Coordinates of C-alpha atoms in Angstrom, one line a residue:
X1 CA -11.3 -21.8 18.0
X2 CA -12.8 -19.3 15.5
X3 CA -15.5 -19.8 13.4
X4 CA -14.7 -21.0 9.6
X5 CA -16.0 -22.6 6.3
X6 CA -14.2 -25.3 4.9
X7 CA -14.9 -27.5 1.8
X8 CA -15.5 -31.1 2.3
X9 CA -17.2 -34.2 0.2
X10 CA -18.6 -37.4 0.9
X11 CA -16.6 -40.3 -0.6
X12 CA -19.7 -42.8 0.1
X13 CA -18.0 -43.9 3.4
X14 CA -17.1 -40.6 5.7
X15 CA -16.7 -37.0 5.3
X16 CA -13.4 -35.9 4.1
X17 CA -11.9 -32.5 4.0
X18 CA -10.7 -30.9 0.9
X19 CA -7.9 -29.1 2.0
X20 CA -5.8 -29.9 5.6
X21 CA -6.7 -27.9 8.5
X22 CA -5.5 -28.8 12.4
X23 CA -8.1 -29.7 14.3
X24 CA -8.2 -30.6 17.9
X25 CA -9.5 -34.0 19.8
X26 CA -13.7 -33.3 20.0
X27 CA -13.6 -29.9 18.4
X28 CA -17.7 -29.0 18.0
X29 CA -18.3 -29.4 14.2
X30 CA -21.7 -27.6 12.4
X31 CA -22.2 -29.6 8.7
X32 CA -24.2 -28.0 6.1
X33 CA -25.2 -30.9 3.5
X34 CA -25.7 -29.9 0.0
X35 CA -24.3 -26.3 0.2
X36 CA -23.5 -26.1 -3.7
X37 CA -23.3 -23.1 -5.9
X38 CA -27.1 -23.2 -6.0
X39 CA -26.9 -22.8 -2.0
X40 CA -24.5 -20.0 -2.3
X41 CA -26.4 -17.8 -4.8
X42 CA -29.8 -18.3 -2.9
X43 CA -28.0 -17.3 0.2
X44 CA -26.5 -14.2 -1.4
X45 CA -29.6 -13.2 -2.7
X46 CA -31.6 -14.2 0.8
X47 CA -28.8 -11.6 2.1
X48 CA -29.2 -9.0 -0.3
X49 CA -33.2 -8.9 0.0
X50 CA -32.3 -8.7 3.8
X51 CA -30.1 -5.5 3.2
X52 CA -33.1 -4.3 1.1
X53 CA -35.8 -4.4 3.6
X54 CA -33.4 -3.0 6.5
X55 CA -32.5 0.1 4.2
X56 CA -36.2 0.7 3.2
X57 CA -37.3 0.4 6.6
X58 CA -34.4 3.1 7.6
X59 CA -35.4 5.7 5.3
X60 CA -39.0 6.7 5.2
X61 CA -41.2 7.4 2.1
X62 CA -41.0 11.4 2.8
X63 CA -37.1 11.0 3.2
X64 CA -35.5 14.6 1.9
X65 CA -33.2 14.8 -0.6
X66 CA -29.5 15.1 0.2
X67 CA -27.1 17.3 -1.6
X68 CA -24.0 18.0 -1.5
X69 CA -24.0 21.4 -0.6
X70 CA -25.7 20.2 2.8
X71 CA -22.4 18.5 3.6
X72 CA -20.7 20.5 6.8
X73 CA -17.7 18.6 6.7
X74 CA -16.9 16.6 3.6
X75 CA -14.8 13.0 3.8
X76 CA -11.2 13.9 2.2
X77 CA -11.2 10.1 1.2
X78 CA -14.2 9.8 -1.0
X79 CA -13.4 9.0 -4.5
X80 CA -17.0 9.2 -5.6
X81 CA -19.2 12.3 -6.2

């Protein structure tokens, strides 16, 4: 079965499932307690800084500047400029 998120609560006697999904007899179950919006937001910003520090470590200190008329074959897709 693939991987996936779904939204549950805690009713003060079991866990129960916000919305109906099929799940078989003894399927492996991860539970994250307490993922609120709080959770979320720190870990989109634990993800961002990660995307930071692998993009600075990338490109050195002494990294040349690119321009565009250094592109040999330009992307007839790209909206941007």
């Amino acid at each position: 079965m693939k991987q996936m998120i779904l939204r549950a609560h805690f009713d003060g006697e079991q866990i129960l499932l916000d919305e109906p999904v099929k799940l078989e007899p003894n399927t492996p179950l991860r539970i994250l307690v307490g993922g609120g919006e709080d959770t979320l937001d720190a870990e989109h910003e634990d993800w961002l800084r990660l995307s930071r520090q692998r993009l600075e470590a990338a490109y050195g200190e002494n990294e040349p500047e690119y321009t565009l008329d250094m592109i040999k074959e330009p992307n007839p897709d790209y909206e941007g400029g």
